[in-house]
PDB file of C-alpha atoms in Angstrom:
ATOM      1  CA  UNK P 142      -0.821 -13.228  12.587  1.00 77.00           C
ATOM      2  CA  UNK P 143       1.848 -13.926  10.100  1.00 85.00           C
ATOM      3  CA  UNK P 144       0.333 -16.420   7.568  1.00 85.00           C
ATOM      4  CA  UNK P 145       0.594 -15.944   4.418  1.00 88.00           C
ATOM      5  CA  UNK P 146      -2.021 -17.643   1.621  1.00 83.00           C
ATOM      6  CA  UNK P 147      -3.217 -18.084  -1.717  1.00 85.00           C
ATOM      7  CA  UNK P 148      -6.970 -18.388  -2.387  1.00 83.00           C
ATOM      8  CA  UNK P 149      -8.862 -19.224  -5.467  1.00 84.00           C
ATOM      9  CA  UNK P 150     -11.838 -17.062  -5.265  1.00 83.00           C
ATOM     10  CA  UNK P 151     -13.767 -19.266  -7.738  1.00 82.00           C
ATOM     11  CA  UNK P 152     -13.474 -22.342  -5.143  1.00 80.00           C
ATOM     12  CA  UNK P 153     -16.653 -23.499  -4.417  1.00 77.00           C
ATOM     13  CA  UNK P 154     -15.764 -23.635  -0.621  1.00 77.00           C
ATOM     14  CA  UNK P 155     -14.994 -19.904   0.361  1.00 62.00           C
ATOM     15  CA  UNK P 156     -12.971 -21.287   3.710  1.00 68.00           C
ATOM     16  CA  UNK P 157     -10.451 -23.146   1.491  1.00 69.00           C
ATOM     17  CA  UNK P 158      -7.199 -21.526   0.862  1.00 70.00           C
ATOM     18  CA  UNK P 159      -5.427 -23.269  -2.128  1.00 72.00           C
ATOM     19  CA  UNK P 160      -2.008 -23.041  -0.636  1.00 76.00           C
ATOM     20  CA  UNK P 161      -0.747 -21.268   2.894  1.00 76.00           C
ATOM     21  CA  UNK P 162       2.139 -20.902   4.228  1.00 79.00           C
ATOM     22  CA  UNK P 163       2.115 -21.264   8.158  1.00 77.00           C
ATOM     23  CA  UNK P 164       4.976 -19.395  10.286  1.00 78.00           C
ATOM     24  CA  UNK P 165       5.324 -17.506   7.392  1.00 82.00           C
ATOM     25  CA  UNK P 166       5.898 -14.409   9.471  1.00 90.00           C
ATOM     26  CA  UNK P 167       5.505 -13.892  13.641  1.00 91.00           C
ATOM     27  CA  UNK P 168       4.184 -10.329  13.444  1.00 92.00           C
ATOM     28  CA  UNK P 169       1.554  -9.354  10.913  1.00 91.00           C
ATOM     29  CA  UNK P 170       2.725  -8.468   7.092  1.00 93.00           C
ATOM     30  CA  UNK P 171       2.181  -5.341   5.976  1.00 93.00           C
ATOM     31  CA  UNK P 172       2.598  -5.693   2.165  1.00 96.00           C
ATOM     32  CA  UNK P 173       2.940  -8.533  -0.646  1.00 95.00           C
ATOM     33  CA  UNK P 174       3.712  -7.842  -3.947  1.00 95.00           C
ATOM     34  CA  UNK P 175       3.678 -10.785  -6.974  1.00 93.00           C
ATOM     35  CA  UNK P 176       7.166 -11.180  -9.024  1.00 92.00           C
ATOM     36  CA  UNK P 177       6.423 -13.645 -11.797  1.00 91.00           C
ATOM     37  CA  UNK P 178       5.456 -17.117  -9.687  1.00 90.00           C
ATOM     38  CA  UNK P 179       6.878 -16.052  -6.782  1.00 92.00           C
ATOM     39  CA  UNK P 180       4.583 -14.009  -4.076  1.00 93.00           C
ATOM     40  CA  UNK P 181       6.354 -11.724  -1.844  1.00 95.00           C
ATOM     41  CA  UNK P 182       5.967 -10.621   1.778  1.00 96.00           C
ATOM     42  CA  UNK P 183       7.074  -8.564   4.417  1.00 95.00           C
ATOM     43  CA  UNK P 184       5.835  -6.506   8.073  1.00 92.00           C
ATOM     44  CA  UNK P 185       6.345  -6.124  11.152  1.00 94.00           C
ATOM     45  CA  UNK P 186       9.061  -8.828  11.851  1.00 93.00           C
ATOM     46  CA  UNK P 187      11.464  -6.181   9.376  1.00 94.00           C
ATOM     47  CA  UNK P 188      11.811 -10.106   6.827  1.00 96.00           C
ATOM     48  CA  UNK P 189      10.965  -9.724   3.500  1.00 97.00           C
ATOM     49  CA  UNK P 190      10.059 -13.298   2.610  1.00 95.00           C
ATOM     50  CA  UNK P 191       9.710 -14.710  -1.363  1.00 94.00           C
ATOM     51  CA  UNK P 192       8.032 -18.423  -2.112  1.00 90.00           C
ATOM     52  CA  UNK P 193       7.927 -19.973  -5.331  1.00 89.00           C
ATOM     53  CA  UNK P 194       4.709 -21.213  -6.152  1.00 86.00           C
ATOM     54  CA  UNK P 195       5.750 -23.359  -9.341  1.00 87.00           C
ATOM     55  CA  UNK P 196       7.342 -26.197  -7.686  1.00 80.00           C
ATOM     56  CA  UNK P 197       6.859 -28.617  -5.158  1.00 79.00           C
ATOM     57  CA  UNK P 198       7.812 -28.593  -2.562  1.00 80.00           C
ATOM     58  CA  UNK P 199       7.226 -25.097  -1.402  1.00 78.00           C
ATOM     59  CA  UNK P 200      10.186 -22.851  -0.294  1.00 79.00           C
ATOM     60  CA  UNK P 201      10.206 -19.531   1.143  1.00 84.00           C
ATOM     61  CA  UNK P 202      13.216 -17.530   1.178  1.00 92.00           C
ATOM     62  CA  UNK P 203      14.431 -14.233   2.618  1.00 95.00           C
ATOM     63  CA  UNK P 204      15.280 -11.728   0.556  1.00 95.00           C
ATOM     64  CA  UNK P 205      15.630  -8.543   2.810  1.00 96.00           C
ATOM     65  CA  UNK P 206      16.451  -8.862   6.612  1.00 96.00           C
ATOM     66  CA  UNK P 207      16.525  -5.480   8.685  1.00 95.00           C
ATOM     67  CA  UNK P 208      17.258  -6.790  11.895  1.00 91.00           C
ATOM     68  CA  UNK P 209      20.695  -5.489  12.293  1.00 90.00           C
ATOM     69  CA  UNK P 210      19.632  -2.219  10.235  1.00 91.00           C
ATOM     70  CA  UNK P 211      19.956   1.214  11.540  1.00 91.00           C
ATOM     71  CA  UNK P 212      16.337   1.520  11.295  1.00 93.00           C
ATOM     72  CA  UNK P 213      13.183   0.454  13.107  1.00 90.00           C
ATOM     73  CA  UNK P 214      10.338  -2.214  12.346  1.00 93.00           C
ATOM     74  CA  UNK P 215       9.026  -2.348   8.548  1.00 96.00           C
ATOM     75  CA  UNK P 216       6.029  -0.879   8.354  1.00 96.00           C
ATOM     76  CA  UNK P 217       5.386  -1.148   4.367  1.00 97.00           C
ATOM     77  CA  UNK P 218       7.058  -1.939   1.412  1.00 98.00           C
ATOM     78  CA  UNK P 219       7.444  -1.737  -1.966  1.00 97.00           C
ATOM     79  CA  UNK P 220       9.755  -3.020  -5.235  1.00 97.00           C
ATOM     80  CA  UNK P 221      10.975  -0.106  -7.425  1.00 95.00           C
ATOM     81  CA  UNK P 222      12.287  -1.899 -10.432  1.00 88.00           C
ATOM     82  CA  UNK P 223      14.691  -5.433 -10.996  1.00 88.00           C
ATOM     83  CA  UNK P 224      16.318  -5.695  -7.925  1.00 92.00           C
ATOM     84  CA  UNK P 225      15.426  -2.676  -5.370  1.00 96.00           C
ATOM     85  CA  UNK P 226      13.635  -2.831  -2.500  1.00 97.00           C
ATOM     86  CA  UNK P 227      12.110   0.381  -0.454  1.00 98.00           C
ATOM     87  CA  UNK P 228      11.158   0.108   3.022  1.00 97.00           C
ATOM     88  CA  UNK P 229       9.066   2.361   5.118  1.00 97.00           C
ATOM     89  CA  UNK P 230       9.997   2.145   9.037  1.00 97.00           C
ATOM     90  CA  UNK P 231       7.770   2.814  12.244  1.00 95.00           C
ATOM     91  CA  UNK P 232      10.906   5.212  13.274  1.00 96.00           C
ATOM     92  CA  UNK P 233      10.178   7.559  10.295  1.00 96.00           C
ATOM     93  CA  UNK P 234      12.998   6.270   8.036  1.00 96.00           C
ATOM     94  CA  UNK P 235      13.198   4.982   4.396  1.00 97.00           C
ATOM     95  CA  UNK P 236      15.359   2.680   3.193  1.00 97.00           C
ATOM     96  CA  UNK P 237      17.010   0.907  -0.315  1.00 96.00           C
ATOM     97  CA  UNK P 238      17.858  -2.481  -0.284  1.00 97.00           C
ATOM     98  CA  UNK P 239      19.328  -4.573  -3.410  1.00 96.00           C
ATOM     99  CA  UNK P 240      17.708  -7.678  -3.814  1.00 94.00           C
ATOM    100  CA  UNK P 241      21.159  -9.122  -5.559  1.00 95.00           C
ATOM    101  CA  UNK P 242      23.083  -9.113  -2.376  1.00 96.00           C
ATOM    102  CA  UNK P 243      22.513 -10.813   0.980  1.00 96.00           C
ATOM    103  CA  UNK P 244      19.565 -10.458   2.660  1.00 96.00           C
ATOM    104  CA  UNK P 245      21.375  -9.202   5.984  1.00 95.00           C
ATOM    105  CA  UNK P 246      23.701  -6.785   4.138  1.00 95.00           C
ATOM    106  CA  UNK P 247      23.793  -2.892   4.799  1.00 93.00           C
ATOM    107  CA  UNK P 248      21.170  -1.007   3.491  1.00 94.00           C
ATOM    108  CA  UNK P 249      21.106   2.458   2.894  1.00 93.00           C
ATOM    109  CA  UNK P 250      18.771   4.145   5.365  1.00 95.00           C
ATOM    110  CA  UNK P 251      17.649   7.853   4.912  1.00 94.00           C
ATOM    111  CA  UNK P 252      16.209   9.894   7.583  1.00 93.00           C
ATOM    112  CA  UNK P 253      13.306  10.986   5.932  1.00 95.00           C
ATOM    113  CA  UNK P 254      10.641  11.888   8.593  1.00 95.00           C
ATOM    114  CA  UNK P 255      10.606  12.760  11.753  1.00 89.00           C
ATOM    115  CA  UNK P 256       7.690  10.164  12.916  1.00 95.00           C
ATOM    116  CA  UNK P 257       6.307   6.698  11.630  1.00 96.00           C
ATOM    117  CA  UNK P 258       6.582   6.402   8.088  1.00 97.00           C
ATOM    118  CA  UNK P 259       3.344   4.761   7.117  1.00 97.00           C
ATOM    119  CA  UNK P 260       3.719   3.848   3.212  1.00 97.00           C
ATOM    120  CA  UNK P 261       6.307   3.960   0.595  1.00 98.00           C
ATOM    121  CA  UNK P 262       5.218   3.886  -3.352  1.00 98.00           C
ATOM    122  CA  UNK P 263       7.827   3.990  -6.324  1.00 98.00           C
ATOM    123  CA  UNK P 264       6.456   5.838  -9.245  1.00 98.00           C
ATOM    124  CA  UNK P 265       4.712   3.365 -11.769  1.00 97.00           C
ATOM    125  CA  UNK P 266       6.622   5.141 -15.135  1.00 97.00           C
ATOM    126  CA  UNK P 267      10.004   6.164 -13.224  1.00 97.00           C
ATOM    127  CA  UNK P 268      11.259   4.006 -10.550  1.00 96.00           C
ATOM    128  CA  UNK P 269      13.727   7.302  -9.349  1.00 96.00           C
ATOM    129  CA  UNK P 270      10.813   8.808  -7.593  1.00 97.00           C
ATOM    130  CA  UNK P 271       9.463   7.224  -4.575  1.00 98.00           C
ATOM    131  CA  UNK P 272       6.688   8.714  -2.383  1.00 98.00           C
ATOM    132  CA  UNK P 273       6.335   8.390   1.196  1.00 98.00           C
ATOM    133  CA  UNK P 274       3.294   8.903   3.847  1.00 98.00           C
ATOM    134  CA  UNK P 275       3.678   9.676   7.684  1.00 98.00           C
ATOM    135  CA  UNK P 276       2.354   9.902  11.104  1.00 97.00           C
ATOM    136  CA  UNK P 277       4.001  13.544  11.051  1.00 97.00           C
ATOM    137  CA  UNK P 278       1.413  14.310   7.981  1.00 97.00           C
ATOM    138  CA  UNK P 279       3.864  14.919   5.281  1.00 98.00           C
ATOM    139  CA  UNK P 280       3.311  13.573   1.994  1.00 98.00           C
ATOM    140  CA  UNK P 281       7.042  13.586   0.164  1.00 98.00           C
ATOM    141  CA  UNK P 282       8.258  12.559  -3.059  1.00 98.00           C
ATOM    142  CA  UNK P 283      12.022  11.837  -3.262  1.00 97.00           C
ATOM    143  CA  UNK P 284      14.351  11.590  -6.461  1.00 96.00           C
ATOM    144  CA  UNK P 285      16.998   8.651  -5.260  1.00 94.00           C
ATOM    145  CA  UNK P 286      19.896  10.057  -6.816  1.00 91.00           C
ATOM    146  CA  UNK P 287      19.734  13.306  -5.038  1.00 90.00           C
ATOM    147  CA  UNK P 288      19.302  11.106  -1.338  1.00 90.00           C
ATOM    148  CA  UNK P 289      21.305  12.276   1.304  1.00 86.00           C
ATOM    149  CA  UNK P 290      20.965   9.630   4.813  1.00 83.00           C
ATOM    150  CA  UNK P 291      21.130  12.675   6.735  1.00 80.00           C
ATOM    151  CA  UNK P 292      19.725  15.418   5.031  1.00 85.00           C
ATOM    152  CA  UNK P 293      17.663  14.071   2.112  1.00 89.00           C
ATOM    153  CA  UNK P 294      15.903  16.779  -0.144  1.00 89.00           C
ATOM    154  CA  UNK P 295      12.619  16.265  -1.167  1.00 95.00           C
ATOM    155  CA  UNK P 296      11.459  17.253  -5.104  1.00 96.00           C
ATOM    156  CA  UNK P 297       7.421  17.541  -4.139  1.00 97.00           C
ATOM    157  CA  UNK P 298       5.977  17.713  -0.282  1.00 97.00           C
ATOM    158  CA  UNK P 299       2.691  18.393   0.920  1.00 97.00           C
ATOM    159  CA  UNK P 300       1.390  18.399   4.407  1.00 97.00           C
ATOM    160  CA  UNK P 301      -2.043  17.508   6.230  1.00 98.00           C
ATOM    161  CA  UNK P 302      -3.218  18.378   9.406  1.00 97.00           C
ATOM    162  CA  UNK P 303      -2.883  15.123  10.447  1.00 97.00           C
ATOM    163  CA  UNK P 304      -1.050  11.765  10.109  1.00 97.00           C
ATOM    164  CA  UNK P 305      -1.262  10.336   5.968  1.00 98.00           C
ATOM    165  CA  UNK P 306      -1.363   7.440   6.391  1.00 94.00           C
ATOM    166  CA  UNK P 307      -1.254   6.122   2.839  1.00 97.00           C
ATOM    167  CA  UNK P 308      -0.393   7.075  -0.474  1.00 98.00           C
ATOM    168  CA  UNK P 309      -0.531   5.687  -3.929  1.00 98.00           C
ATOM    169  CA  UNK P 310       0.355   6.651  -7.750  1.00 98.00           C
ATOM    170  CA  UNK P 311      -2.292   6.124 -10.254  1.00 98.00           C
ATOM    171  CA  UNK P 312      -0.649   4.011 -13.485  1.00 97.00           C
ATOM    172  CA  UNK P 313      -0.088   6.616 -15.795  1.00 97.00           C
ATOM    173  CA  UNK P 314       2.688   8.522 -12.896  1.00 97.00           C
ATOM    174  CA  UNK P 315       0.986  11.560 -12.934  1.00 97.00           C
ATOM    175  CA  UNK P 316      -0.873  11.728 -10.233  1.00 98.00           C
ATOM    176  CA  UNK P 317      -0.408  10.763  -6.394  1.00 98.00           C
ATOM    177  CA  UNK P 318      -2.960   9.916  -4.207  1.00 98.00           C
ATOM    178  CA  UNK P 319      -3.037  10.081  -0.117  1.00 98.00           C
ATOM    179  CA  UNK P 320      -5.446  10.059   2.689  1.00 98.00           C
ATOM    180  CA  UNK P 321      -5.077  11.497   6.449  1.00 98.00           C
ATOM    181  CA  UNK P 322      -6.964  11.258   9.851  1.00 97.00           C
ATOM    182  CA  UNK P 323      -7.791  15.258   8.538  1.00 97.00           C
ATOM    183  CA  UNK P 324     -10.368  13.114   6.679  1.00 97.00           C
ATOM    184  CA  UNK P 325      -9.442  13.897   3.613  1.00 98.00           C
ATOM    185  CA  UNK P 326      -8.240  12.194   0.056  1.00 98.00           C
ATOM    186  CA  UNK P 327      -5.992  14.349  -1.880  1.00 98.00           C
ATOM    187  CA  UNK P 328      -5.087  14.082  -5.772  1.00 98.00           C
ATOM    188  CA  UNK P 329      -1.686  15.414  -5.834  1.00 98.00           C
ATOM    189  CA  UNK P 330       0.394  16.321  -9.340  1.00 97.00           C
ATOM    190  CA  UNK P 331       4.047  16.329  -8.361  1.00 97.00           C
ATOM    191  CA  UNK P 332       5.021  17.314 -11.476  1.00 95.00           C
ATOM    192  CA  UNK P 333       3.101  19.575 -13.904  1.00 91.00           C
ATOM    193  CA  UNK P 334       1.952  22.077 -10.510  1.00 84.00           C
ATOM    194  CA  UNK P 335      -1.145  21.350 -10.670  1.00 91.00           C
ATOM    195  CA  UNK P 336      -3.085  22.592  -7.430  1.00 94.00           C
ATOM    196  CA  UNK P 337      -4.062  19.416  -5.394  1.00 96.00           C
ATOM    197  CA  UNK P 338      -7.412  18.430  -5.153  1.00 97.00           C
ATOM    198  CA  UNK P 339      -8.942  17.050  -1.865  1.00 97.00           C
ATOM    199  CA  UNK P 340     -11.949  15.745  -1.449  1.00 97.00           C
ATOM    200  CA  UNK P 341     -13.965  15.430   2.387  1.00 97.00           C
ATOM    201  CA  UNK P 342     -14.130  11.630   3.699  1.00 97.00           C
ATOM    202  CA  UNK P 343     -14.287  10.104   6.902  1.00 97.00           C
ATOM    203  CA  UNK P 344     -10.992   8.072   7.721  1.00 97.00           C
ATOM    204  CA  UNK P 345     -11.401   8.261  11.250  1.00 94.00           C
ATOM    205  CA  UNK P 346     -11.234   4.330  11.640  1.00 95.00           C
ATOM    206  CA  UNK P 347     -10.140   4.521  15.189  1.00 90.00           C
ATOM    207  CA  UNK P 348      -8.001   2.071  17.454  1.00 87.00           C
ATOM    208  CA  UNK P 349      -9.619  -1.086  16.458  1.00 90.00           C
ATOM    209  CA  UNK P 350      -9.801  -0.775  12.379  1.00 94.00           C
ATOM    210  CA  UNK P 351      -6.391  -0.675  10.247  1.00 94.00           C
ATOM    211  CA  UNK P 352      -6.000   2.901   8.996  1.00 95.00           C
ATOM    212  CA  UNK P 353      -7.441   3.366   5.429  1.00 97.00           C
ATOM    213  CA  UNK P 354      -4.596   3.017   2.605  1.00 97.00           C
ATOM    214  CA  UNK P 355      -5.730   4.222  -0.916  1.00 97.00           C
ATOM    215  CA  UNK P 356      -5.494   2.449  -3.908  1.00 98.00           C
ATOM    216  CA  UNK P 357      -6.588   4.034  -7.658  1.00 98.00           C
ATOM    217  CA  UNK P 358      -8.804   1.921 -10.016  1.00 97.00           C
ATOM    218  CA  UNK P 359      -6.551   1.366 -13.079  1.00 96.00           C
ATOM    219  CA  UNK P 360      -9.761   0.570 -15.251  1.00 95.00           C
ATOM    220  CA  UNK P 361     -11.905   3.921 -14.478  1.00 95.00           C
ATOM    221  CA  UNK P 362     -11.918   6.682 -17.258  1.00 94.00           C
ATOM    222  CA  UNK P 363     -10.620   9.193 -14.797  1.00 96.00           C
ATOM    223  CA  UNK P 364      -8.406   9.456 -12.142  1.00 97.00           C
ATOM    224  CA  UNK P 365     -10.789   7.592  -9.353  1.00 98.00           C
ATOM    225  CA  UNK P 366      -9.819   6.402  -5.969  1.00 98.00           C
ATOM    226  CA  UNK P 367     -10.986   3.501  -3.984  1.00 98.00           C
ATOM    227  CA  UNK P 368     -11.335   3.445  -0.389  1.00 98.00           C
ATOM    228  CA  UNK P 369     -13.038   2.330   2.638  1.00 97.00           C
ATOM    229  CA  UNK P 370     -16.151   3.624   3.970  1.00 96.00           C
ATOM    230  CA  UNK P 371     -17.266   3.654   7.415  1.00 96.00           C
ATOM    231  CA  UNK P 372     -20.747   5.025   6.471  1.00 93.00           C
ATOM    232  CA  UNK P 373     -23.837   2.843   6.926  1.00 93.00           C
ATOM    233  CA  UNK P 374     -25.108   0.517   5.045  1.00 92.00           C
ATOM    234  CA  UNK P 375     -21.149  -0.975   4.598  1.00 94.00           C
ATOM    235  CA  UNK P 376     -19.548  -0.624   1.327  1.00 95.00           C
ATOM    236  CA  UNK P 377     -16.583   0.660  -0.532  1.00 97.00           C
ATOM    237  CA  UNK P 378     -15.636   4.263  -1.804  1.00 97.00           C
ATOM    238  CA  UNK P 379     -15.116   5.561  -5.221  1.00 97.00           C
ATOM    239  CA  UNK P 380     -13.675   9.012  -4.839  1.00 98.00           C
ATOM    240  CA  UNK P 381     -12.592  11.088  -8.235  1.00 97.00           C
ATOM    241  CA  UNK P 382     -10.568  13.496  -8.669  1.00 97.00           C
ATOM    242  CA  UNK P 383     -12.483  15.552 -11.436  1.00 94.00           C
ATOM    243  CA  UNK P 384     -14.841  17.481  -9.369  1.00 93.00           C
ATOM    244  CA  UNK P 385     -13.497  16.689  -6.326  1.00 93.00           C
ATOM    245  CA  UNK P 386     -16.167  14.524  -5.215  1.00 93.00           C
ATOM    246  CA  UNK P 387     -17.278  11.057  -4.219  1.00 93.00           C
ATOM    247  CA  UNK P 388     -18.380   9.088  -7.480  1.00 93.00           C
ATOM    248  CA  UNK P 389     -20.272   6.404  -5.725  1.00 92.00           C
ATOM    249  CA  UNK P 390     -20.550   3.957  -3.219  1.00 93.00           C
ATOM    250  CA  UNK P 391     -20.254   0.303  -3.374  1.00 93.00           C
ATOM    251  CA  UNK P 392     -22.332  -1.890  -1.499  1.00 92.00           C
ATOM    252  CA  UNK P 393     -25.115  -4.577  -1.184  1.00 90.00           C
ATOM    253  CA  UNK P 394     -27.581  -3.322   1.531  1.00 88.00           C
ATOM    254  CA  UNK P 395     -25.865  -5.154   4.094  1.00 86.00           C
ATOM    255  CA  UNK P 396     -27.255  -8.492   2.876  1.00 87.00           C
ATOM    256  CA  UNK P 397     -23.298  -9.705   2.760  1.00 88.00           C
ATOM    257  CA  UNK P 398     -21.064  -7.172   3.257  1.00 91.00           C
ATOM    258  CA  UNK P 399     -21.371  -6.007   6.671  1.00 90.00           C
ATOM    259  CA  UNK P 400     -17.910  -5.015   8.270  1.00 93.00           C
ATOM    260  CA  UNK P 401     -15.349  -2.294   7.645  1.00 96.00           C
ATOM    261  CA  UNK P 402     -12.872  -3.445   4.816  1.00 96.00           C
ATOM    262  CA  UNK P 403      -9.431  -1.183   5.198  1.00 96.00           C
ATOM    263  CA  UNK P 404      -7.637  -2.349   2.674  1.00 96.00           C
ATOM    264  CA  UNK P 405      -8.471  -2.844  -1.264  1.00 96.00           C
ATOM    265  CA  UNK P 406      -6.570  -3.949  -4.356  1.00 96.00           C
ATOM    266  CA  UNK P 407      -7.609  -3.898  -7.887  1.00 96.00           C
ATOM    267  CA  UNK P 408      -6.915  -6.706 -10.764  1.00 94.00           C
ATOM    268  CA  UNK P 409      -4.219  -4.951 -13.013  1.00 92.00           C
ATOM    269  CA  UNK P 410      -6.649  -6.872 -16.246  1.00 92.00           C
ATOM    270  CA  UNK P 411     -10.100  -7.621 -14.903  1.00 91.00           C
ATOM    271  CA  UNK P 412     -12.304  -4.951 -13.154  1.00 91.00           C
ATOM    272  CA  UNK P 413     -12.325  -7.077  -9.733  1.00 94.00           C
ATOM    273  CA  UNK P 414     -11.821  -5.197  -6.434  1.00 96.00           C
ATOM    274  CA  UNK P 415     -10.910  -7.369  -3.472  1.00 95.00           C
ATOM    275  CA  UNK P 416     -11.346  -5.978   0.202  1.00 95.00           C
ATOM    276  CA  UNK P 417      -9.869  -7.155   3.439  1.00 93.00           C
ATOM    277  CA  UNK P 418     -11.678  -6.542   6.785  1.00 92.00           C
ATOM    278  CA  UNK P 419     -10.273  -7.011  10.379  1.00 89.00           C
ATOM    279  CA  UNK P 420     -11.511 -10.051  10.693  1.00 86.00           C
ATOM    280  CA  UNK P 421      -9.737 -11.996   8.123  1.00 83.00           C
ATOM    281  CA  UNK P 422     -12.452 -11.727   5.686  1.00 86.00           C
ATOM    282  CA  UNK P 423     -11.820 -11.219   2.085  1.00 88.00           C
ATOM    283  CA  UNK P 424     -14.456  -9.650  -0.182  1.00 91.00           C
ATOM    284  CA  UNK P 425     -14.235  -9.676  -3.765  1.00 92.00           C
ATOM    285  CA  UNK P 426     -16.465  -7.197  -6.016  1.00 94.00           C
ATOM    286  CA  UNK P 427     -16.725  -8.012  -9.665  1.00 91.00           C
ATOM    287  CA  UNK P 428     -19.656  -8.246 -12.460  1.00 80.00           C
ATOM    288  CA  UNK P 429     -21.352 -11.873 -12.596  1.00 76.00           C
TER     289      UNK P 429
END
C-alpha cells in the first residue's frame, strides 16, 4: 500500500513498528535499499524516496522521479555505486539515473527487453556490470560503457522457458543467481564459462502470491540460495549450487509459520533471514 516502516524485531510487542512513514508511496514499493542512516524506497509510483532516520523531525525526499521519463512504471531498483541509480521498468526498459542531479532530470533509458523487466542487480565487486531479469525469460548482464539506448549489447545472456523473474549476485561477483515460472533456480558464471547449474523448484506462486525473487546467503560455505517454498508444511528454501540440489528446508511444523513468504533478505553480519508474506507479515529466522 505504500508505507514504508522500520521495526525493531527485538520489541516485545511484534505489532509495533518503531518508526513509519505514512503516504510514503501510493502504489506498492518494490525495493529499499539502506545508505548510511538514510533508508531508501521506490515502486510502482516510478519515486524513489530517501528519509533520514537520524534527526527529528523526519523528512523524506525524492531522489529519482520517472514520471516524465521515456519509460514505464518502476518495477525494481537498485544503487550501483556513489551516486547511480538503475531502474527496471514494467515496459522492458533499464535505466541510469545520477543521484547528484535533480530528481526529474533526463535519464538515460536503454531498451533492453522486449517485455517487463522484473529485477535489476549491479555486480557486488564491479558496479559496470548490471544484470537484468524479464517476463520475456532472458537473463542479461550488461557492461554500462558499451550501452547503446537503442541497440544495447549484452556481455552474458541466458534464457528460460519462461518469465525470470528475479535475479541476484552472490558477494564474491562470481556467480549470478535467477529463478523462472520454468521452475527452476539457475547458478549462472558470467565470467569464467562455467556451464550453469539449475536446480528443479516449484515457483509457480500463481496470481495471488508475489513471484519468488532470489536472494544468496552471504554466510553459507558455498554458493547457497534462499527462496520460497510453496511445499507443505511452510518454510523457506536453501538451494546450492554444488550438486545442484536443494540443501534443506526451513521450517517449524507449521506451529508459526504458516503462509507463503515471497520475499527474503539476509543480515550482511548476523546469520538472520527475514521473510515477507502477502499479508504483511514479517518472519525473522535466526538462532536463540
Amino acid at each position: 500500500d505504500g508505507r514504508v516502516g522500520v521495526w525493531d524485531v527485538d520489541e516485545a510487542d511484534g505489532d509495533k513498528c518503531v518508526w513509519a512513514l505514512e503516504g510514503a508511496h501510493v502504489r506498492p514499493v518494490t525495493a529499499m535499499a539502506w545508505r548510511g542512516a538514510s533508508v531508501y524506497s521506490g515502486g510502482y509510483d516510478s519515486l524513489i524516496r530517501a528519509c533520514a532516520l537520524d534527526h527529528a523531525p523526519l523528512t523524506s525526499t525524492v531522489v529519482a522521479d520517472y514520471e516524465d521519463a521515456d519509460c514505464d512504471d518502476l518495477t525494481h531498483w537498485c544503487f550501483g555505486g556513489a551516486h547511480v541509480v538503475w531502474g527496471a521498468h514494467k515496459c522492458g526498459a533499464l535505466s541510469r539515473h545520477d543521484t547528484r542531479q535533480r530528481a526529474d532530470a533526463k535519464k538515460v533509458v536503454i531498451d533492453a527487453h522486449g517485455k517487463k523487466c522484473a529485477h535489476v542487480a549491479v555486480r557486488p565487486t564491479d558496479d559496470r556490470h548490471v544484470a537484468t531479469s524479464a517476463n520475456d525469460g532472458r537473463v542479461v548482464v550488461w557492461d554500462s560503457r558499451k550501452l547503446n539506448p537503442k541497440k544495447p549489447v549484452s556481455v552474458f545472456e541466458a534464457t528460460h522457458a519462461k518469465s525470470a523473474h528475479g535475479c541476484c549476485w552472490h558477494p564474491d561477483g562470481e556467480v549470478l543467481g535467477a529463478c523462472s515460472y520454468d521452475d527452476t533456480v539457475a547458478f549462472y558464471r558470467p565470467f569464467d564459462g562455467s556451464d550453469a547449474v539449475r536446480v528443479r523448484h516449484n515457483n509457480h506462486t500463481g496470481r495471488y502470491l508475489t513471484p519468488f525473487k532470489p536472494v544468496f546467503d552471504p554466510h553459507a560455505p558455498s554458493h547457497t540460495m534462499i527462496m520460497g517454498s510453496m511445499n507443505q508444511p511452510r518454510g523457506i528454501d536453501f538451494v546450492r549450487e554444488n550438486g545442484g540440489r536443494l540443501l534443506f528446508n526451513l521450517g517449524d511444523r507449521n506451529e508459526v509459520f504458516k503462509a507463503v513468504t515471497s520475499l527474503h533478505d539476509v543480515h550482511p553480519f548476523a546469520h538472520v533471514v527475514a521473510g515477507a508474506n502477502n499479508s504483511g507479515r514479517i518472519s525473522v529466522w535466526r538462532k536463540p
